[in-house]
Amino acid sequence: MSVNLSKGQAISLEKNDGGTLTAVRMGLGWQAAKRRGLFGSRTKEIDLDASAVLFAEKQPVDVVFFRHLVSDDGSVRHTGDNLVGGVGQGDDEAILVDLQRVPVHIDQIVFTVNSFTGQTFQEVENAFCRLVDESNGQELARYTLAGGGGYTAQIMAKVHRAGSGWTMTALGTAANGRTFQDLMPAILPHL
């Protein structure tokens, strides 16, 4: 059963049977908003990019994004860049995290999405970020981006160590920037 997260809500990433998750997929999906024009409705392609920034004691130590698809230690992997968004309900971009392989000094992984082409979220609809148990494909949590805005990025969610396990927190913070580097000042208050 999936949990629909609201901004700031946190959930434990323990399985219902008391076990812990070993691998998760953070999926990102979106569609270009239809615009009505003189000659009917049309859509303009939107290039959103998912990134995962790995932190150790509030310091960025690695990043996974469309130009660096695998973390240096191999525990986090991006499945590839989607330049236009989807027409269906599936993930347009995904980042896989092998929680058992994440080095012990990494205590937080922050997931962001940004418009590489600089279009605002007013031009995006049906955007979501979801967490899936990679071992069985079960969706654990979903954060839906409700309503567009005049910003070009979102700090979507983070997973962070909580004792011997992990917790996910939906952040949903609007920001501006075309790359994850542009978003670092907006990420830091959430660590």
Coordinates of C-alpha atoms in Angstrom, one line a residue, residues 1-181:
M1 CA 0.0 0.0 0.0
S2 CA 1.4 3.4 -1.0
V3 CA 1.4 6.5 1.1
N4 CA 0.6 9.8 -0.5
L5 CA 3.0 12.2 1.2
S6 CA 2.3 15.8 2.0
K7 CA 5.1 18.4 2.1
G8 CA 7.4 17.8 5.1
Q9 CA 5.9 14.4 5.9
A10 CA 8.4 11.6 6.8
I11 CA 7.9 7.8 6.5
S12 CA 10.1 5.0 7.8
L13 CA 11.5 2.7 5.1
E14 CA 11.0 -0.5 7.0
K15 CA 9.0 -3.2 5.5
N16 CA 5.6 -4.2 7.0
D17 CA 7.1 -7.6 8.0
G18 CA 9.7 -5.8 10.1
G19 CA 12.5 -6.2 7.6
T20 CA 14.4 -3.4 6.0
L21 CA 14.5 -2.3 2.5
T22 CA 17.6 -3.2 0.6
A23 CA 17.0 -1.2 -2.7
V24 CA 14.7 1.6 -3.7
R25 CA 13.9 3.4 -6.9
M26 CA 13.0 7.1 -6.8
G27 CA 10.9 7.6 -9.9
L28 CA 10.1 11.0 -11.5
G29 CA 7.3 11.5 -13.9
W30 CA 5.8 14.5 -15.7
Q31 CA 3.9 15.7 -18.7
A32 CA 4.0 19.0 -20.6
A33 CA 0.9 21.1 -19.8
K34 CA -1.4 21.6 -22.8
R35 CA -1.8 25.2 -23.8
R36 CA -4.7 26.5 -25.7
G37 CA -3.8 28.6 -28.7
L38 CA -5.5 30.2 -31.6
F39 CA -5.4 26.9 -33.5
G40 CA -6.3 24.5 -30.7
S41 CA -4.3 23.0 -27.9
R42 CA -0.6 22.2 -28.1
T43 CA 2.2 21.1 -25.9
K44 CA 5.8 22.1 -25.7
E45 CA 8.4 19.6 -24.8
I46 CA 9.8 19.9 -21.2
D47 CA 13.2 18.6 -20.2
L48 CA 13.1 17.8 -16.5
D49 CA 16.1 16.2 -14.9
A50 CA 16.2 14.1 -11.7
S51 CA 19.4 14.2 -9.6
A52 CA 20.5 12.7 -6.3
V53 CA 23.0 14.5 -4.2
L54 CA 24.8 12.4 -1.6
F55 CA 25.8 14.1 1.7
A56 CA 28.1 13.2 4.6
E57 CA 27.6 15.4 7.6
K58 CA 25.9 18.1 5.6
Q59 CA 28.7 18.2 3.0
P60 CA 28.0 17.1 -0.6
V61 CA 30.3 14.2 -1.5
D62 CA 28.9 12.8 -4.8
V63 CA 26.0 13.3 -7.2
V64 CA 24.1 11.2 -9.7
F65 CA 22.5 13.0 -12.6
F66 CA 22.2 12.7 -16.4
R67 CA 26.0 13.5 -16.9
H68 CA 27.2 11.2 -14.1
L69 CA 24.9 8.2 -14.1
V70 CA 26.5 6.1 -11.3
S71 CA 27.9 7.3 -8.0
D72 CA 31.6 6.8 -7.4
D73 CA 30.9 3.9 -5.0
G74 CA 28.3 2.3 -7.4
S75 CA 25.4 2.4 -4.8
V76 CA 23.3 5.0 -6.7
R77 CA 22.5 4.7 -10.4
H78 CA 20.5 7.0 -12.8
T79 CA 18.6 5.0 -15.5
G80 CA 19.1 7.7 -18.1
D81 CA 17.9 11.1 -19.3
N82 CA 14.4 11.7 -20.7
L83 CA 14.3 14.9 -22.7
V84 CA 10.5 15.3 -23.2
G85 CA 8.5 13.7 -20.3
G86 CA 5.9 11.1 -20.6
V87 CA 2.5 10.5 -22.1
G88 CA 1.7 7.8 -19.6
Q89 CA 1.7 7.2 -15.9
G90 CA 5.1 5.6 -15.5
D91 CA 8.5 7.0 -14.4
D92 CA 10.2 9.2 -17.0
E93 CA 13.5 9.2 -15.1
A94 CA 14.5 7.0 -12.2
I95 CA 17.3 6.8 -9.7
L96 CA 18.1 3.4 -8.1
V97 CA 19.6 3.3 -4.6
D98 CA 21.1 0.1 -3.2
L99 CA 20.7 1.0 0.5
Q100 CA 22.9 -1.8 1.6
R101 CA 25.8 -0.5 -0.5
V102 CA 25.6 3.1 0.4
P103 CA 28.8 3.8 2.4
V104 CA 28.3 4.4 6.1
H105 CA 29.5 8.0 5.9
I106 CA 26.7 8.9 3.6
D107 CA 23.8 10.0 5.9
Q108 CA 21.5 11.7 3.4
I109 CA 20.5 11.5 -0.2
V110 CA 18.5 14.5 -1.5
F111 CA 16.5 14.1 -4.7
T112 CA 15.9 17.1 -6.9
V113 CA 14.2 17.9 -10.2
N114 CA 15.0 20.8 -12.4
S115 CA 14.1 22.2 -15.8
F116 CA 17.3 22.1 -17.7
T117 CA 15.8 24.2 -20.5
G118 CA 14.6 26.8 -18.0
Q119 CA 10.9 26.4 -18.4
T120 CA 8.8 26.9 -15.3
F121 CA 6.6 24.4 -13.5
Q122 CA 3.6 26.4 -14.9
E123 CA 4.3 24.4 -18.1
V124 CA 4.3 21.0 -16.3
E125 CA 1.4 18.9 -15.2
N126 CA 1.0 15.5 -13.5
A127 CA 4.5 15.7 -11.9
F128 CA 5.3 13.2 -9.2
C129 CA 8.1 11.7 -7.3
R130 CA 7.7 8.2 -5.9
L131 CA 9.6 5.7 -3.9
V132 CA 9.4 2.0 -5.0
D133 CA 10.7 -1.1 -3.2
E134 CA 13.0 -2.4 -6.0
S135 CA 12.9 -6.0 -4.8
N136 CA 9.2 -6.4 -5.5
G137 CA 8.1 -3.3 -7.5
Q138 CA 5.7 -2.1 -4.7
E139 CA 5.2 1.7 -4.5
L140 CA 5.9 2.8 -1.0
A141 CA 5.3 6.5 -1.2
R142 CA 4.3 9.2 -3.7
Y143 CA 4.7 12.9 -3.5
T144 CA 2.6 14.7 -6.1
L145 CA 3.6 18.1 -7.3
A146 CA 0.3 20.0 -7.1
G147 CA -0.1 23.1 -9.1
G148 CA 2.6 24.7 -11.2
G149 CA 4.5 27.7 -10.3
G150 CA 6.9 30.3 -11.6
Y151 CA 10.0 28.3 -10.5
T152 CA 12.3 26.0 -12.5
A153 CA 13.1 23.3 -9.8
Q154 CA 11.9 21.4 -6.8
I155 CA 13.8 19.9 -3.9
M156 CA 11.5 16.8 -4.0
A157 CA 12.5 14.5 -1.2
K158 CA 15.4 13.0 0.8
V159 CA 16.2 9.7 2.3
H160 CA 18.3 9.8 5.5
R161 CA 19.7 7.4 8.0
A162 CA 17.5 6.9 11.1
G163 CA 19.2 4.5 13.5
S164 CA 20.0 1.3 11.6
G165 CA 17.4 2.1 8.8
W166 CA 16.3 4.8 6.5
T167 CA 13.5 7.4 6.5
M168 CA 12.1 9.3 3.5
T169 CA 10.9 12.9 3.9
A170 CA 8.8 14.7 1.2
L171 CA 10.3 18.2 0.9
G172 CA 8.5 19.7 -2.1
T173 CA 10.4 23.0 -1.9
A174 CA 10.3 25.3 -4.9
A175 CA 13.6 26.6 -6.2
N176 CA 15.2 28.1 -9.2
G177 CA 18.0 26.6 -11.2
R178 CA 18.8 24.6 -14.3
T179 CA 21.2 22.2 -12.7
F180 CA 21.6 20.5 -9.3
Q181 CA 24.6 22.9 -8.7

